[in-house]
Amino acid sequence: MGDYEYVGLVLDQSTGTSAADFGRGKILTSESGTQVSVEEFEAALNSYVASYESTMNTAKAAYEQTKADKSEVNIAQGNVTSSKKAYDAANAKLKKLKAVNQQLAKAYTAYQKSLKAAHKKK
């Protein structure tokens, strides 16, 4: 710290504002905070950073899991869409088949009537 007796550092993360104060005079008030050695300051800072790194790593893992889950949901939605298309196509074929069956039933009824009419003429 050179000729300085103390140094004060501040960072407001919400605004990005930072400040530093270097002094040669003795600190006279208790409002100025706790005086610590460089080693104590480094240890406290490292501990503080480590606590956020742990939280950040946990959040990152949760984010990655959410991305994987979203991917699975997207695949499932694609499967639902494909299944609905297949269902709609099968349903359309079923409607056509019912219409053909109705026409076939009418044709069969007409055929039977014509056979009866032919037998009556004999």
mmCIF file of C-alpha atoms in Angstrom:
data_model
loop_
_atom_site.group_PDB
_atom_site.id
_atom_site.type_symbol
_atom_site.label_atom_id
_atom_site.label_comp_id
_atom_site.label_asym_id
_atom_site.label_seq_id
_atom_site.Cartn_x
_atom_site.Cartn_y
_atom_site.Cartn_z
ATOM 1 C CA MET A 1 0.000 0.000 0.000
ATOM 2 C CA GLY A 2 3.010 2.236 -0.241
ATOM 3 C CA ASP A 3 2.935 5.233 2.097
ATOM 4 C CA TYR A 4 -0.799 4.881 2.796
ATOM 5 C CA GLU A 5 -2.040 3.799 6.207
ATOM 6 C CA TYR A 6 -5.454 2.733 4.961
ATOM 7 C CA VAL A 7 -7.440 2.154 1.806
ATOM 8 C CA GLY A 8 -11.202 2.011 1.389
ATOM 9 C CA LEU A 9 -12.923 0.394 -1.583
ATOM 10 C CA VAL A 10 -16.627 0.472 -2.444
ATOM 11 C CA LEU A 11 -18.617 -0.997 -5.347
ATOM 12 C CA ASP A 12 -22.374 -0.511 -5.716
ATOM 13 C CA GLN A 13 -23.372 -3.403 -7.986
ATOM 14 C CA SER A 14 -26.842 -2.022 -8.646
ATOM 15 C CA THR A 15 -25.507 1.187 -10.201
ATOM 16 C CA GLY A 16 -21.977 0.174 -11.146
ATOM 17 C CA THR A 17 -20.612 3.050 -9.036
ATOM 18 C CA SER A 18 -17.236 2.499 -7.413
ATOM 19 C CA ALA A 19 -14.959 4.559 -5.206
ATOM 20 C CA ALA A 20 -11.613 4.262 -3.521
ATOM 21 C CA ASP A 21 -10.115 6.248 -0.658
ATOM 22 C CA PHE A 22 -6.438 6.232 0.287
ATOM 23 C CA GLY A 23 -5.208 7.947 3.424
ATOM 24 C CA ARG A 24 -2.066 8.706 5.310
ATOM 25 C CA GLY A 25 -3.682 10.013 8.492
ATOM 26 C CA LYS A 26 -4.976 7.974 11.397
ATOM 27 C CA ILE A 27 -8.674 7.087 11.224
ATOM 28 C CA LEU A 28 -10.346 8.941 14.067
ATOM 29 C CA THR A 29 -13.979 7.784 13.947
ATOM 30 C CA SER A 30 -15.595 4.391 14.285
ATOM 31 C CA GLU A 31 -17.908 5.234 11.355
ATOM 32 C CA SER A 32 -15.153 4.536 8.909
ATOM 33 C CA GLY A 33 -15.501 0.765 9.315
ATOM 34 C CA THR A 34 -13.256 -2.046 10.430
ATOM 35 C CA GLN A 35 -9.574 -1.911 9.680
ATOM 36 C CA VAL A 36 -8.167 -5.153 8.323
ATOM 37 C CA SER A 37 -4.861 -6.299 6.937
ATOM 38 C CA VAL A 38 -4.408 -6.992 3.235
ATOM 39 C CA GLU A 39 -4.448 -10.735 3.960
ATOM 40 C CA GLU A 40 -7.690 -10.464 5.957
ATOM 41 C CA PHE A 41 -9.251 -8.357 3.211
ATOM 42 C CA GLU A 42 -8.213 -10.851 0.508
ATOM 43 C CA ALA A 43 -9.580 -13.755 2.538
ATOM 44 C CA ALA A 44 -12.903 -11.958 3.139
ATOM 45 C CA LEU A 45 -13.159 -10.958 -0.527
ATOM 46 C CA ASN A 46 -12.364 -14.475 -1.729
ATOM 47 C CA SER A 47 -14.967 -15.916 0.630
ATOM 48 C CA TYR A 48 -17.539 -13.397 -0.593
ATOM 49 C CA VAL A 49 -16.799 -14.189 -4.256
ATOM 50 C CA ALA A 50 -16.886 -17.936 -3.560
ATOM 51 C CA SER A 51 -20.368 -17.667 -2.040
ATOM 52 C CA TYR A 52 -21.640 -16.038 -5.240
ATOM 53 C CA GLU A 53 -19.797 -18.513 -7.457
ATOM 54 C CA SER A 54 -21.540 -21.383 -5.688
ATOM 55 C CA THR A 55 -24.922 -19.709 -6.141
ATOM 56 C CA MET A 56 -24.100 -18.912 -9.761
ATOM 57 C CA ASN A 57 -23.033 -22.516 -10.453
ATOM 58 C CA THR A 58 -26.265 -23.807 -8.919
ATOM 59 C CA ALA A 59 -28.284 -21.366 -11.029
ATOM 60 C CA LYS A 60 -26.339 -22.338 -14.153
ATOM 61 C CA ALA A 61 -27.020 -26.038 -13.530
ATOM 62 C CA ALA A 62 -30.721 -25.277 -13.069
ATOM 63 C CA TYR A 63 -30.690 -23.246 -16.293
ATOM 64 C CA GLU A 64 -29.028 -26.072 -18.230
ATOM 65 C CA GLN A 65 -31.566 -28.573 -16.861
ATOM 66 C CA THR A 66 -34.401 -26.247 -17.850
ATOM 67 C CA LYS A 67 -32.973 -26.018 -21.383
ATOM 68 C CA ALA A 68 -32.829 -29.821 -21.569
ATOM 69 C CA ASP A 69 -36.383 -30.096 -20.249
ATOM 70 C CA LYS A 70 -37.557 -27.522 -22.809
ATOM 71 C CA SER A 71 -35.912 -29.540 -25.564
ATOM 72 C CA GLU A 72 -37.795 -32.639 -24.419
ATOM 73 C CA VAL A 73 -41.044 -30.663 -24.334
ATOM 74 C CA ASN A 74 -40.403 -29.426 -27.887
ATOM 75 C CA ILE A 75 -39.837 -33.004 -29.047
ATOM 76 C CA ALA A 76 -43.033 -34.122 -27.318
ATOM 77 C CA GLN A 77 -44.958 -31.254 -28.932
ATOM 78 C CA GLY A 78 -43.597 -32.333 -32.317
ATOM 79 C CA ASN A 79 -44.781 -35.874 -31.604
ATOM 80 C CA VAL A 80 -48.227 -34.562 -30.663
ATOM 81 C CA THR A 81 -48.403 -32.577 -33.893
ATOM 82 C CA SER A 82 -47.363 -35.611 -35.962
ATOM 83 C CA SER A 83 -49.846 -37.825 -34.133
ATOM 84 C CA LYS A 84 -52.657 -35.314 -34.694
ATOM 85 C CA LYS A 85 -51.859 -35.170 -38.421
ATOM 86 C CA ALA A 86 -51.911 -38.981 -38.604
ATOM 87 C CA TYR A 87 -55.198 -39.057 -36.665
ATOM 88 C CA ASP A 88 -56.758 -36.425 -38.941
ATOM 89 C CA ALA A 89 -55.638 -38.347 -42.051
ATOM 90 C CA ALA A 90 -57.053 -41.613 -40.665
ATOM 91 C CA ASN A 91 -60.289 -39.859 -39.723
ATOM 92 C CA ALA A 92 -60.622 -38.448 -43.259
ATOM 93 C CA LYS A 93 -60.106 -41.964 -44.705
ATOM 94 C CA LEU A 94 -62.722 -43.321 -42.299
ATOM 95 C CA LYS A 95 -65.251 -40.733 -43.483
ATOM 96 C CA LYS A 96 -64.565 -41.704 -47.105
ATOM 97 C CA LEU A 97 -64.919 -45.373 -46.198
ATOM 98 C CA LYS A 98 -68.276 -44.712 -44.510
ATOM 99 C CA ALA A 99 -69.480 -42.843 -47.599
ATOM 100 C CA VAL A 100 -68.370 -45.736 -49.843
ATOM 101 C CA ASN A 101 -70.105 -48.224 -47.511
ATOM 102 C CA GLN A 102 -73.327 -46.187 -47.711
ATOM 103 C CA GLN A 103 -73.117 -46.158 -51.513
ATOM 104 C CA LEU A 104 -72.420 -49.885 -51.505
ATOM 105 C CA ALA A 105 -75.425 -50.516 -49.246
ATOM 106 C CA LYS A 106 -77.658 -48.474 -51.595
ATOM 107 C CA ALA A 107 -76.297 -50.335 -54.621
ATOM 108 C CA TYR A 108 -76.881 -53.692 -52.920
ATOM 109 C CA THR A 109 -80.446 -52.714 -52.023
ATOM 110 C CA ALA A 110 -81.066 -51.614 -55.620
ATOM 111 C CA TYR A 111 -79.575 -54.883 -56.883
ATOM 112 C CA GLN A 112 -81.864 -56.935 -54.628
ATOM 113 C CA LYS A 113 -84.912 -54.935 -55.793
ATOM 114 C CA SER A 114 -83.962 -55.525 -59.400
ATOM 115 C CA LEU A 115 -83.584 -59.272 -58.740
ATOM 116 C CA LYS A 116 -87.029 -59.394 -57.138
ATOM 117 C CA ALA A 117 -88.477 -57.474 -60.036
ATOM 118 C CA ALA A 118 -86.818 -59.837 -62.503
ATOM 119 C CA HIS A 119 -88.210 -62.888 -60.660
ATOM 120 C CA LYS A 120 -91.700 -61.415 -60.702
ATOM 121 C CA LYS A 121 -91.578 -60.979 -64.474
ATOM 122 C CA LYS A 122 -90.865 -64.668 -64.997
#
